[in-house]
């Protein structure tokens, strides 16, 4: 009996060792599959972020490329850009550009998504055509809209004059009072397809049975949207708004293609100011400091927004 017991214990211990080796091998296999992606992420994203952070703490200028010397200045670059007289204007323009673009992109995109939820002839063709602004390279869109918004020869002013809506051509891109509005309008046009696509996908996931049950309870029209559509669309809307803010806050090519940050810095944002500091003034340390401020703002917004949305969902 004792021999049988020892044999059973030895067999059990052997099986345990085999299972342990199998689990360790399985864990190692998982790590080896993930390792290439992790290395690529560190090389393509981690290194540039760390390098940009280090540059923002150095006097990194054009001469650094020849001498290889970039003196350590600590937070001096941050103090310089924050105390710059253009920084407050750039912050305000960034906020107006971001809020204005996101609000109208989402509102128009939601309206179009609800419209296309209804089946009608050529709905698929029209949805496909809506993707064109999103598929075009941004520099091409900027050049096209610049010609449309031209004060003297632009088709927009010519159309408005022909319809007697305006008496004189509007300097859409040359007046400090309307240039930012024009740039926001172009960015809204570019961002609508992305909003329509995601919101339409979210609407398609809502079961028709919910609307049928809602009709029996008197939930039609606005009530149907508020009590059925919006609660089921909230998760998609949350992700869409967060991605929209993170993307819009750093928009550069559209503004450069339309106004270059002018006139009189009326369309200057943190992104364009960072570009000018780096590639016009060749003060790469200050440009890196501005870009890090943008990253910090986006990161903080994402944290607070996701936390607030999580609390709302839990409640």
PDB file of C-alpha atoms in Angstrom:
ATOM      1  CA  UNK A   1       0.000   0.000   0.000  1.00  0.00           C
ATOM      2  CA  UNK A   2       2.824   2.397   0.921  1.00  0.00           C
ATOM      3  CA  UNK A   3       4.552   1.643  -2.389  1.00  0.00           C
ATOM      4  CA  UNK A   4       1.306   2.350  -4.279  1.00  0.00           C
ATOM      5  CA  UNK A   5       0.886   5.651  -2.421  1.00  0.00           C
ATOM      6  CA  UNK A   6       4.458   6.739  -3.236  1.00  0.00           C
ATOM      7  CA  UNK A   7       3.926   5.772  -6.869  1.00  0.00           C
ATOM      8  CA  UNK A   8       0.713   7.793  -7.006  1.00  0.00           C
ATOM      9  CA  UNK A   9       2.401  10.833  -5.425  1.00  0.00           C
ATOM     10  CA  UNK A  10       5.326  10.567  -7.846  1.00  0.00           C
ATOM     11  CA  UNK A  11       2.949  10.323 -10.796  1.00  0.00           C
ATOM     12  CA  UNK A  12       0.952  13.342  -9.563  1.00  0.00           C
ATOM     13  CA  UNK A  13       4.127  15.394  -9.040  1.00  0.00           C
ATOM     14  CA  UNK A  14       5.329  14.427 -12.525  1.00  0.00           C
ATOM     15  CA  UNK A  15       2.084  15.530 -14.102  1.00  0.00           C
ATOM     16  CA  UNK A  16       2.266  18.809 -12.154  1.00  0.00           C
ATOM     17  CA  UNK A  17       5.815  19.422 -13.435  1.00  0.00           C
ATOM     18  CA  UNK A  18       4.689  18.687 -16.989  1.00  0.00           C
ATOM     19  CA  UNK A  19       1.757  21.103 -16.666  1.00  0.00           C
ATOM     20  CA  UNK A  20       4.066  23.728 -15.197  1.00  0.00           C
ATOM     21  CA  UNK A  21       6.542  23.368 -18.098  1.00  0.00           C
ATOM     22  CA  UNK A  22       3.639  23.498 -20.558  1.00  0.00           C
ATOM     23  CA  UNK A  23       2.260  26.689 -19.027  1.00  0.00           C
ATOM     24  CA  UNK A  24       5.719  28.306 -18.965  1.00  0.00           C
ATOM     25  CA  UNK A  25       6.203  27.340 -22.590  1.00  0.00           C
ATOM     26  CA  UNK A  26       2.780  28.721 -23.472  1.00  0.00           C
ATOM     27  CA  UNK A  27       3.547  31.995 -21.685  1.00  0.00           C
ATOM     28  CA  UNK A  28       6.902  32.227 -23.469  1.00  0.00           C
ATOM     29  CA  UNK A  29       5.180  31.666 -26.821  1.00  0.00           C
ATOM     30  CA  UNK A  30       2.735  34.493 -26.103  1.00  0.00           C
ATOM     31  CA  UNK A  31       5.614  36.805 -25.185  1.00  0.00           C
ATOM     32  CA  UNK A  32       7.507  35.908 -28.368  1.00  0.00           C
ATOM     33  CA  UNK A  33       4.434  36.696 -30.477  1.00  0.00           C
ATOM     34  CA  UNK A  34       3.974  40.093 -28.782  1.00  0.00           C
ATOM     35  CA  UNK A  35       7.671  40.985 -28.676  1.00  0.00           C
ATOM     36  CA  UNK A  36       8.046  42.124 -32.329  1.00  0.00           C
ATOM     37  CA  UNK A  37       5.058  44.458 -32.011  1.00  0.00           C
ATOM     38  CA  UNK A  38       6.391  45.816 -28.714  1.00  0.00           C
ATOM     39  CA  UNK A  39       9.819  46.463 -30.234  1.00  0.00           C
ATOM     40  CA  UNK A  40       8.217  48.201 -33.229  1.00  0.00           C
ATOM     41  CA  UNK A  41       6.084  50.373 -30.927  1.00  0.00           C
ATOM     42  CA  UNK A  42       9.114  51.385 -28.869  1.00  0.00           C
ATOM     43  CA  UNK A  43      11.187  52.126 -31.965  1.00  0.00           C
ATOM     44  CA  UNK A  44       8.518  54.013 -33.933  1.00  0.00           C
ATOM     45  CA  UNK A  45       6.671  55.779 -31.105  1.00  0.00           C
ATOM     46  CA  UNK A  46       8.588  55.483 -27.845  1.00  0.00           C
ATOM     47  CA  UNK A  47      11.910  56.821 -29.132  1.00  0.00           C
ATOM     48  CA  UNK A  48      10.449  59.904 -30.902  1.00  0.00           C
ATOM     49  CA  UNK A  49       8.442  60.840 -27.787  1.00  0.00           C
ATOM     50  CA  UNK A  50      11.485  60.518 -25.517  1.00  0.00           C
ATOM     51  CA  UNK A  51      13.681  62.360 -28.036  1.00  0.00           C
ATOM     52  CA  UNK A  52      11.144  65.166 -28.299  1.00  0.00           C
ATOM     53  CA  UNK A  53      11.014  65.454 -24.512  1.00  0.00           C
ATOM     54  CA  UNK A  54      14.806  65.672 -24.306  1.00  0.00           C
ATOM     55  CA  UNK A  55      14.928  68.279 -27.097  1.00  0.00           C
ATOM     56  CA  UNK A  56      12.467  70.454 -25.191  1.00  0.00           C
ATOM     57  CA  UNK A  57      14.943  70.548 -22.290  1.00  0.00           C
ATOM     58  CA  UNK A  58      17.899  71.526 -24.483  1.00  0.00           C
ATOM     59  CA  UNK A  59      19.018  74.540 -26.489  1.00  0.00           C
ATOM     60  CA  UNK A  60      18.513  72.573 -29.683  1.00  0.00           C
ATOM     61  CA  UNK A  61      19.043  74.805 -32.692  1.00  0.00           C
ATOM     62  CA  UNK A  62      20.310  74.685 -36.248  1.00  0.00           C
ATOM     63  CA  UNK A  63      23.945  74.710 -35.143  1.00  0.00           C
ATOM     64  CA  UNK A  64      23.355  71.504 -33.184  1.00  0.00           C
ATOM     65  CA  UNK A  65      23.198  69.590 -36.484  1.00  0.00           C
ATOM     66  CA  UNK A  66      26.769  70.703 -37.241  1.00  0.00           C
ATOM     67  CA  UNK A  67      28.352  70.705 -33.770  1.00  0.00           C
ATOM     68  CA  UNK A  68      26.325  67.939 -32.168  1.00  0.00           C
ATOM     69  CA  UNK A  69      26.149  70.074 -29.018  1.00  0.00           C
ATOM     70  CA  UNK A  70      22.797  70.942 -27.426  1.00  0.00           C
ATOM     71  CA  UNK A  71      23.277  72.627 -24.021  1.00  0.00           C
ATOM     72  CA  UNK A  72      20.889  71.595 -21.258  1.00  0.00           C
ATOM     73  CA  UNK A  73      18.532  74.445 -20.357  1.00  0.00           C
ATOM     74  CA  UNK A  74      15.902  72.640 -18.305  1.00  0.00           C
ATOM     75  CA  UNK A  75      12.480  74.263 -18.412  1.00  0.00           C
ATOM     76  CA  UNK A  76      13.707  77.462 -20.059  1.00  0.00           C
ATOM     77  CA  UNK A  77      12.137  76.554 -23.422  1.00  0.00           C
ATOM     78  CA  UNK A  78       8.754  76.071 -21.742  1.00  0.00           C
ATOM     79  CA  UNK A  79       9.040  79.413 -19.957  1.00  0.00           C
ATOM     80  CA  UNK A  80       9.990  81.128 -23.211  1.00  0.00           C
ATOM     81  CA  UNK A  81       7.069  79.783 -25.253  1.00  0.00           C
ATOM     82  CA  UNK A  82       4.502  80.275 -22.478  1.00  0.00           C
ATOM     83  CA  UNK A  83       5.511  83.905 -21.903  1.00  0.00           C
ATOM     84  CA  UNK A  84       5.534  84.635 -25.645  1.00  0.00           C
ATOM     85  CA  UNK A  85       2.866  87.214 -26.528  1.00  0.00           C
ATOM     86  CA  UNK A  86       1.477  84.866 -29.230  1.00  0.00           C
ATOM     87  CA  UNK A  87       0.990  81.939 -26.841  1.00  0.00           C
ATOM     88  CA  UNK A  88      -2.287  83.154 -25.327  1.00  0.00           C
ATOM     89  CA  UNK A  89      -3.709  83.966 -28.771  1.00  0.00           C
ATOM     90  CA  UNK A  90      -2.609  80.549 -30.051  1.00  0.00           C
ATOM     91  CA  UNK A  91      -4.247  78.849 -27.058  1.00  0.00           C
ATOM     92  CA  UNK A  92      -7.511  80.704 -27.654  1.00  0.00           C
ATOM     93  CA  UNK A  93      -7.456  79.978 -31.386  1.00  0.00           C
ATOM     94  CA  UNK A  94      -6.716  76.305 -30.682  1.00  0.00           C
ATOM     95  CA  UNK A  95      -9.683  76.092 -28.310  1.00  0.00           C
ATOM     96  CA  UNK A  96     -12.049  77.865 -30.733  1.00  0.00           C
ATOM     97  CA  UNK A  97     -10.835  75.794 -33.669  1.00  0.00           C
ATOM     98  CA  UNK A  98     -11.203  72.517 -31.763  1.00  0.00           C
ATOM     99  CA  UNK A  99     -14.583  73.206 -30.128  1.00  0.00           C
ATOM    100  CA  UNK A 100     -16.106  74.739 -33.266  1.00  0.00           C
ATOM    101  CA  UNK A 101     -14.909  71.924 -35.509  1.00  0.00           C
ATOM    102  CA  UNK A 102     -15.925  69.081 -33.194  1.00  0.00           C
ATOM    103  CA  UNK A 103     -19.362  70.515 -32.355  1.00  0.00           C
ATOM    104  CA  UNK A 104     -20.433  71.028 -35.971  1.00  0.00           C
ATOM    105  CA  UNK A 105     -18.771  67.875 -37.286  1.00  0.00           C
ATOM    106  CA  UNK A 106     -20.608  65.793 -34.718  1.00  0.00           C
ATOM    107  CA  UNK A 107     -23.969  67.558 -35.086  1.00  0.00           C
ATOM    108  CA  UNK A 108     -23.962  67.425 -38.895  1.00  0.00           C
ATOM    109  CA  UNK A 109     -22.556  63.894 -38.915  1.00  0.00           C
ATOM    110  CA  UNK A 110     -25.271  62.700 -36.532  1.00  0.00           C
ATOM    111  CA  UNK A 111     -27.978  64.343 -38.623  1.00  0.00           C
ATOM    112  CA  UNK A 112     -26.683  62.718 -41.808  1.00  0.00           C
ATOM    113  CA  UNK A 113     -26.282  59.339 -40.112  1.00  0.00           C
ATOM    114  CA  UNK A 114     -29.898  59.473 -38.937  1.00  0.00           C
ATOM    115  CA  UNK A 115     -30.954  60.518 -42.437  1.00  0.00           C
ATOM    116  CA  UNK A 116     -29.118  57.652 -44.127  1.00  0.00           C
ATOM    117  CA  UNK A 117     -30.578  55.169 -41.640  1.00  0.00           C
ATOM    118  CA  UNK A 118     -33.753  55.437 -43.683  1.00  0.00           C
ATOM    119  CA  UNK A 119     -33.693  53.252 -46.770  1.00  0.00           C
ATOM    120  CA  UNK A 120     -34.173  55.075 -50.073  1.00  0.00           C
ATOM    121  CA  UNK A 121     -32.857  54.735 -53.662  1.00  0.00           C
ATOM    122  CA  UNK A 122     -29.156  55.596 -54.151  1.00  0.00           C
ATOM    123  CA  UNK A 123     -28.556  55.874 -50.389  1.00  0.00           C
ATOM    124  CA  UNK A 124     -25.467  53.666 -50.699  1.00  0.00           C
ATOM    125  CA  UNK A 125     -24.091  55.771 -53.558  1.00  0.00           C
ATOM    126  CA  UNK A 126     -24.601  58.988 -51.609  1.00  0.00           C
ATOM    127  CA  UNK A 127     -22.911  57.508 -48.534  1.00  0.00           C
ATOM    128  CA  UNK A 128     -19.938  56.547 -50.701  1.00  0.00           C
ATOM    129  CA  UNK A 129     -19.714  60.066 -52.143  1.00  0.00           C
ATOM    130  CA  UNK A 130     -19.659  61.473 -48.597  1.00  0.00           C
ATOM    131  CA  UNK A 131     -16.314  59.730 -48.070  1.00  0.00           C
ATOM    132  CA  UNK A 132     -14.573  61.789 -50.766  1.00  0.00           C
ATOM    133  CA  UNK A 133     -13.567  64.723 -48.504  1.00  0.00           C
ATOM    134  CA  UNK A 134     -12.053  62.225 -46.074  1.00  0.00           C
ATOM    135  CA  UNK A 135     -10.161  60.315 -48.771  1.00  0.00           C
ATOM    136  CA  UNK A 136      -8.578  63.359 -50.413  1.00  0.00           C
ATOM    137  CA  UNK A 137      -5.078  64.352 -49.213  1.00  0.00           C
ATOM    138  CA  UNK A 138      -5.414  67.308 -46.847  1.00  0.00           C
ATOM    139  CA  UNK A 139      -3.034  69.480 -48.845  1.00  0.00           C
ATOM    140  CA  UNK A 140      -5.225  68.924 -51.928  1.00  0.00           C
ATOM    141  CA  UNK A 141      -8.344  69.857 -49.967  1.00  0.00           C
ATOM    142  CA  UNK A 142      -6.608  72.970 -48.643  1.00  0.00           C
ATOM    143  CA  UNK A 143      -5.552  74.078 -52.131  1.00  0.00           C
ATOM    144  CA  UNK A 144      -9.056  73.480 -53.490  1.00  0.00           C
ATOM    145  CA  UNK A 145     -10.741  75.416 -50.720  1.00  0.00           C
ATOM    146  CA  UNK A 146      -8.201  78.217 -51.013  1.00  0.00           C
ATOM    147  CA  UNK A 147      -9.267  78.742 -54.623  1.00  0.00           C
ATOM    148  CA  UNK A 148     -12.949  78.540 -53.617  1.00  0.00           C
ATOM    149  CA  UNK A 149     -12.497  81.131 -50.865  1.00  0.00           C
ATOM    150  CA  UNK A 150     -10.403  83.527 -52.966  1.00  0.00           C
ATOM    151  CA  UNK A 151     -11.681  87.047 -52.435  1.00  0.00           C
ATOM    152  CA  UNK A 152     -11.858  88.258 -56.033  1.00  0.00           C
ATOM    153  CA  UNK A 153     -12.006  85.107 -58.167  1.00  0.00           C
ATOM    154  CA  UNK A 154     -13.313  82.508 -55.724  1.00  0.00           C
ATOM    155  CA  UNK A 155     -16.488  80.680 -56.702  1.00  0.00           C
ATOM    156  CA  UNK A 156     -18.049  81.234 -53.257  1.00  0.00           C
ATOM    157  CA  UNK A 157     -17.935  85.024 -53.462  1.00  0.00           C
ATOM    158  CA  UNK A 158     -19.037  84.972 -57.103  1.00  0.00           C
ATOM    159  CA  UNK A 159     -22.028  82.798 -56.199  1.00  0.00           C
ATOM    160  CA  UNK A 160     -23.011  84.965 -53.233  1.00  0.00           C
ATOM    161  CA  UNK A 161     -22.665  88.113 -55.343  1.00  0.00           C
ATOM    162  CA  UNK A 162     -24.740  86.576 -58.121  1.00  0.00           C
ATOM    163  CA  UNK A 163     -27.486  85.706 -55.628  1.00  0.00           C
ATOM    164  CA  UNK A 164     -27.256  89.229 -54.140  1.00  0.00           C
ATOM    165  CA  UNK A 165     -26.541  87.775 -50.699  1.00  0.00           C
ATOM    166  CA  UNK A 166     -23.542  90.076 -50.267  1.00  0.00           C
ATOM    167  CA  UNK A 167     -22.740  93.444 -51.763  1.00  0.00           C
ATOM    168  CA  UNK A 168     -18.933  93.203 -51.717  1.00  0.00           C
ATOM    169  CA  UNK A 169     -16.564  90.219 -51.871  1.00  0.00           C
ATOM    170  CA  UNK A 170     -15.798  88.774 -48.438  1.00  0.00           C
ATOM    171  CA  UNK A 171     -12.058  88.437 -47.652  1.00  0.00           C
ATOM    172  CA  UNK A 172     -12.474  84.949 -46.238  1.00  0.00           C
ATOM    173  CA  UNK A 173      -8.767  84.231 -45.847  1.00  0.00           C
ATOM    174  CA  UNK A 174      -7.401  87.783 -45.701  1.00  0.00           C
ATOM    175  CA  UNK A 175      -9.419  89.311 -42.869  1.00  0.00           C
ATOM    176  CA  UNK A 176      -8.472  88.620 -39.212  1.00  0.00           C
ATOM    177  CA  UNK A 177     -12.153  88.715 -38.266  1.00  0.00           C
ATOM    178  CA  UNK A 178     -13.327  85.913 -40.589  1.00  0.00           C
ATOM    179  CA  UNK A 179     -10.192  83.871 -41.410  1.00  0.00           C
ATOM    180  CA  UNK A 180     -10.548  81.583 -38.398  1.00  0.00           C
ATOM    181  CA  UNK A 181     -14.234  80.993 -39.205  1.00  0.00           C
ATOM    182  CA  UNK A 182     -13.304  80.032 -42.766  1.00  0.00           C
ATOM    183  CA  UNK A 183     -10.615  77.620 -41.577  1.00  0.00           C
ATOM    184  CA  UNK A 184     -13.028  76.029 -39.087  1.00  0.00           C
ATOM    185  CA  UNK A 185     -15.589  75.648 -41.878  1.00  0.00           C
ATOM    186  CA  UNK A 186     -13.107  73.803 -44.087  1.00  0.00           C
ATOM    187  CA  UNK A 187     -12.095  71.516 -41.236  1.00  0.00           C
ATOM    188  CA  UNK A 188     -15.759  70.763 -40.544  1.00  0.00           C
ATOM    189  CA  UNK A 189     -16.221  69.764 -44.195  1.00  0.00           C
ATOM    190  CA  UNK A 190     -13.226  67.432 -43.988  1.00  0.00           C
ATOM    191  CA  UNK A 191     -14.295  65.788 -40.711  1.00  0.00           C
ATOM    192  CA  UNK A 192     -17.967  65.148 -41.471  1.00  0.00           C
ATOM    193  CA  UNK A 193     -17.409  61.833 -43.371  1.00  0.00           C
ATOM    194  CA  UNK A 194     -15.524  60.303 -40.437  1.00  0.00           C
ATOM    195  CA  UNK A 195     -18.347  61.238 -38.057  1.00  0.00           C
ATOM    196  CA  UNK A 196     -21.039  59.952 -40.426  1.00  0.00           C
ATOM    197  CA  UNK A 197     -19.245  56.626 -40.909  1.00  0.00           C
ATOM    198  CA  UNK A 198     -18.815  55.854 -37.211  1.00  0.00           C
ATOM    199  CA  UNK A 199     -22.237  57.133 -36.157  1.00  0.00           C
ATOM    200  CA  UNK A 200     -23.977  55.257 -38.965  1.00  0.00           C
ATOM    201  CA  UNK A 201     -22.192  52.069 -37.886  1.00  0.00           C
ATOM    202  CA  UNK A 202     -23.369  52.659 -34.333  1.00  0.00           C
ATOM    203  CA  UNK A 203     -26.945  53.224 -35.476  1.00  0.00           C
ATOM    204  CA  UNK A 204     -26.866  50.029 -37.514  1.00  0.00           C
ATOM    205  CA  UNK A 205     -26.101  48.049 -34.341  1.00  0.00           C
ATOM    206  CA  UNK A 206     -29.293  49.221 -32.582  1.00  0.00           C
ATOM    207  CA  UNK A 207     -31.946  46.465 -32.903  1.00  0.00           C
ATOM    208  CA  UNK A 208     -35.172  47.431 -34.665  1.00  0.00           C
ATOM    209  CA  UNK A 209     -37.071  45.618 -31.933  1.00  0.00           C
ATOM    210  CA  UNK A 210     -36.228  48.438 -29.513  1.00  0.00           C
ATOM    211  CA  UNK A 211     -37.931  50.995 -31.750  1.00  0.00           C
ATOM    212  CA  UNK A 212     -40.939  48.726 -32.228  1.00  0.00           C
ATOM    213  CA  UNK A 213     -41.274  48.296 -28.473  1.00  0.00           C
ATOM    214  CA  UNK A 214     -40.818  52.026 -28.011  1.00  0.00           C
ATOM    215  CA  UNK A 215     -43.637  52.798 -30.425  1.00  0.00           C
ATOM    216  CA  UNK A 216     -45.962  50.633 -28.371  1.00  0.00           C
ATOM    217  CA  UNK A 217     -45.025  52.711 -25.309  1.00  0.00           C
ATOM    218  CA  UNK A 218     -45.463  56.000 -27.173  1.00  0.00           C
ATOM    219  CA  UNK A 219     -41.747  56.687 -27.752  1.00  0.00           C
ATOM    220  CA  UNK A 220     -41.790  58.232 -31.231  1.00  0.00           C
ATOM    221  CA  UNK A 221     -39.938  61.114 -32.874  1.00  0.00           C
ATOM    222  CA  UNK A 222     -37.782  63.023 -30.405  1.00  0.00           C
ATOM    223  CA  UNK A 223     -38.670  60.643 -27.561  1.00  0.00           C
ATOM    224  CA  UNK A 224     -37.427  57.714 -29.655  1.00  0.00           C
ATOM    225  CA  UNK A 225     -34.100  59.450 -30.216  1.00  0.00           C
ATOM    226  CA  UNK A 226     -33.642  60.517 -26.598  1.00  0.00           C
ATOM    227  CA  UNK A 227     -34.642  57.275 -24.885  1.00  0.00           C
ATOM    228  CA  UNK A 228     -33.554  54.652 -27.444  1.00  0.00           C
ATOM    229  CA  UNK A 229     -31.089  56.003 -30.012  1.00  0.00           C
ATOM    230  CA  UNK A 230     -28.872  58.182 -27.858  1.00  0.00           C
ATOM    231  CA  UNK A 231     -28.351  55.734 -24.926  1.00  0.00           C
ATOM    232  CA  UNK A 232     -27.326  53.010 -27.379  1.00  0.00           C
ATOM    233  CA  UNK A 233     -25.125  55.421 -29.346  1.00  0.00           C
ATOM    234  CA  UNK A 234     -23.378  56.979 -26.361  1.00  0.00           C
ATOM    235  CA  UNK A 235     -20.365  54.653 -26.352  1.00  0.00           C
ATOM    236  CA  UNK A 236     -19.685  55.274 -30.047  1.00  0.00           C
ATOM    237  CA  UNK A 237     -20.184  59.022 -29.578  1.00  0.00           C
ATOM    238  CA  UNK A 238     -17.747  59.053 -26.649  1.00  0.00           C
ATOM    239  CA  UNK A 239     -14.974  57.409 -28.648  1.00  0.00           C
ATOM    240  CA  UNK A 240     -15.723  59.620 -31.647  1.00  0.00           C
ATOM    241  CA  UNK A 241     -15.570  62.849 -29.635  1.00  0.00           C
ATOM    242  CA  UNK A 242     -12.364  61.845 -27.901  1.00  0.00           C
ATOM    243  CA  UNK A 243     -10.654  60.905 -31.170  1.00  0.00           C
ATOM    244  CA  UNK A 244     -11.969  64.087 -32.769  1.00  0.00           C
ATOM    245  CA  UNK A 245     -10.493  66.331 -30.098  1.00  0.00           C
ATOM    246  CA  UNK A 246      -7.130  64.542 -30.066  1.00  0.00           C
ATOM    247  CA  UNK A 247      -6.940  64.791 -33.861  1.00  0.00           C
ATOM    248  CA  UNK A 248      -8.290  68.333 -34.272  1.00  0.00           C
ATOM    249  CA  UNK A 249      -6.159  69.930 -31.573  1.00  0.00           C
ATOM    250  CA  UNK A 250      -3.028  69.146 -33.592  1.00  0.00           C
ATOM    251  CA  UNK A 251      -4.301  70.004 -37.101  1.00  0.00           C
ATOM    252  CA  UNK A 252      -1.524  71.704 -39.048  1.00  0.00           C
ATOM    253  CA  UNK A 253      -1.627  71.097 -42.798  1.00  0.00           C
ATOM    254  CA  UNK A 254      -5.108  72.558 -43.313  1.00  0.00           C
ATOM    255  CA  UNK A 255      -4.194  75.837 -41.628  1.00  0.00           C
ATOM    256  CA  UNK A 256      -0.840  76.051 -43.379  1.00  0.00           C
ATOM    257  CA  UNK A 257      -2.448  75.391 -46.743  1.00  0.00           C
ATOM    258  CA  UNK A 258      -5.177  78.012 -46.259  1.00  0.00           C
ATOM    259  CA  UNK A 259      -3.677  80.880 -44.260  1.00  0.00           C
ATOM    260  CA  UNK A 260      -0.255  79.871 -42.975  1.00  0.00           C
ATOM    261  CA  UNK A 261      -1.337  81.064 -39.523  1.00  0.00           C
ATOM    262  CA  UNK A 262      -2.267  84.548 -40.733  1.00  0.00           C
ATOM    263  CA  UNK A 263      -3.497  87.107 -41.361  1.00  0.00           C
ATOM    264  CA  UNK A 264      -1.981  88.924 -38.374  1.00  0.00           C
ATOM    265  CA  UNK A 265      -1.755  85.557 -36.532  1.00  0.00           C
ATOM    266  CA  UNK A 266      -5.572  85.286 -36.557  1.00  0.00           C
ATOM    267  CA  UNK A 267      -5.392  81.557 -37.297  1.00  0.00           C
ATOM    268  CA  UNK A 268      -2.243  80.819 -35.318  1.00  0.00           C
ATOM    269  CA  UNK A 269      -2.661  77.693 -33.160  1.00  0.00           C
ATOM    270  CA  UNK A 270      -0.287  75.763 -30.926  1.00  0.00           C
ATOM    271  CA  UNK A 271       0.378  73.338 -33.780  1.00  0.00           C
ATOM    272  CA  UNK A 272       1.281  76.065 -36.287  1.00  0.00           C
ATOM    273  CA  UNK A 273       3.329  77.905 -33.674  1.00  0.00           C
ATOM    274  CA  UNK A 274       5.267  74.718 -32.952  1.00  0.00           C
ATOM    275  CA  UNK A 275       5.879  74.287 -36.696  1.00  0.00           C
ATOM    276  CA  UNK A 276       7.122  77.849 -37.084  1.00  0.00           C
ATOM    277  CA  UNK A 277       9.418  77.615 -34.069  1.00  0.00           C
ATOM    278  CA  UNK A 278      10.946  74.397 -35.407  1.00  0.00           C
ATOM    279  CA  UNK A 279      11.094  74.813 -39.188  1.00  0.00           C
ATOM    280  CA  UNK A 280      10.990  78.575 -39.727  1.00  0.00           C
ATOM    281  CA  UNK A 281      12.947  79.938 -36.769  1.00  0.00           C
ATOM    282  CA  UNK A 282      14.929  76.664 -36.339  1.00  0.00           C
ATOM    283  CA  UNK A 283      14.431  76.744 -32.570  1.00  0.00           C
ATOM    284  CA  UNK A 284      13.758  73.060 -32.270  1.00  0.00           C
ATOM    285  CA  UNK A 285      13.828  73.051 -28.482  1.00  0.00           C
ATOM    286  CA  UNK A 286      11.016  75.581 -28.279  1.00  0.00           C
ATOM    287  CA  UNK A 287       9.065  73.793 -30.981  1.00  0.00           C
ATOM    288  CA  UNK A 288       9.404  70.537 -29.052  1.00  0.00           C
ATOM    289  CA  UNK A 289       8.190  72.297 -25.898  1.00  0.00           C
ATOM    290  CA  UNK A 290       5.045  73.487 -27.686  1.00  0.00           C
ATOM    291  CA  UNK A 291       4.369  70.037 -29.110  1.00  0.00           C
ATOM    292  CA  UNK A 292       4.750  68.511 -25.641  1.00  0.00           C
ATOM    293  CA  UNK A 293       2.216  71.011 -24.305  1.00  0.00           C
ATOM    294  CA  UNK A 294      -0.171  69.815 -27.025  1.00  0.00           C
ATOM    295  CA  UNK A 295       0.456  66.197 -26.052  1.00  0.00           C
ATOM    296  CA  UNK A 296      -0.173  66.994 -22.381  1.00  0.00           C
ATOM    297  CA  UNK A 297      -3.459  68.779 -23.186  1.00  0.00           C
ATOM    298  CA  UNK A 298      -4.655  65.849 -25.311  1.00  0.00           C
ATOM    299  CA  UNK A 299      -3.643  63.359 -22.637  1.00  0.00           C
ATOM    300  CA  UNK A 300      -5.396  65.242 -19.841  1.00  0.00           C
ATOM    301  CA  UNK A 301      -8.532  65.641 -21.924  1.00  0.00           C
ATOM    302  CA  UNK A 302      -8.602  61.922 -22.711  1.00  0.00           C
ATOM    303  CA  UNK A 303      -8.212  61.013 -19.019  1.00  0.00           C
ATOM    304  CA  UNK A 304     -10.931  63.347 -17.721  1.00  0.00           C
ATOM    305  CA  UNK A 305     -13.303  62.587 -20.564  1.00  0.00           C
ATOM    306  CA  UNK A 306     -12.997  58.816 -20.240  1.00  0.00           C
ATOM    307  CA  UNK A 307     -13.337  59.008 -16.464  1.00  0.00           C
ATOM    308  CA  UNK A 308     -16.425  61.182 -16.694  1.00  0.00           C
ATOM    309  CA  UNK A 309     -17.950  58.939 -19.349  1.00  0.00           C
ATOM    310  CA  UNK A 310     -17.256  55.839 -17.251  1.00  0.00           C
ATOM    311  CA  UNK A 311     -19.041  57.371 -14.279  1.00  0.00           C
ATOM    312  CA  UNK A 312     -22.009  58.264 -16.473  1.00  0.00           C
ATOM    313  CA  UNK A 313     -22.212  54.702 -17.800  1.00  0.00           C
ATOM    314  CA  UNK A 314     -21.954  53.224 -14.294  1.00  0.00           C
ATOM    315  CA  UNK A 315     -24.748  55.447 -13.055  1.00  0.00           C
TER     316      UNK A 315
END
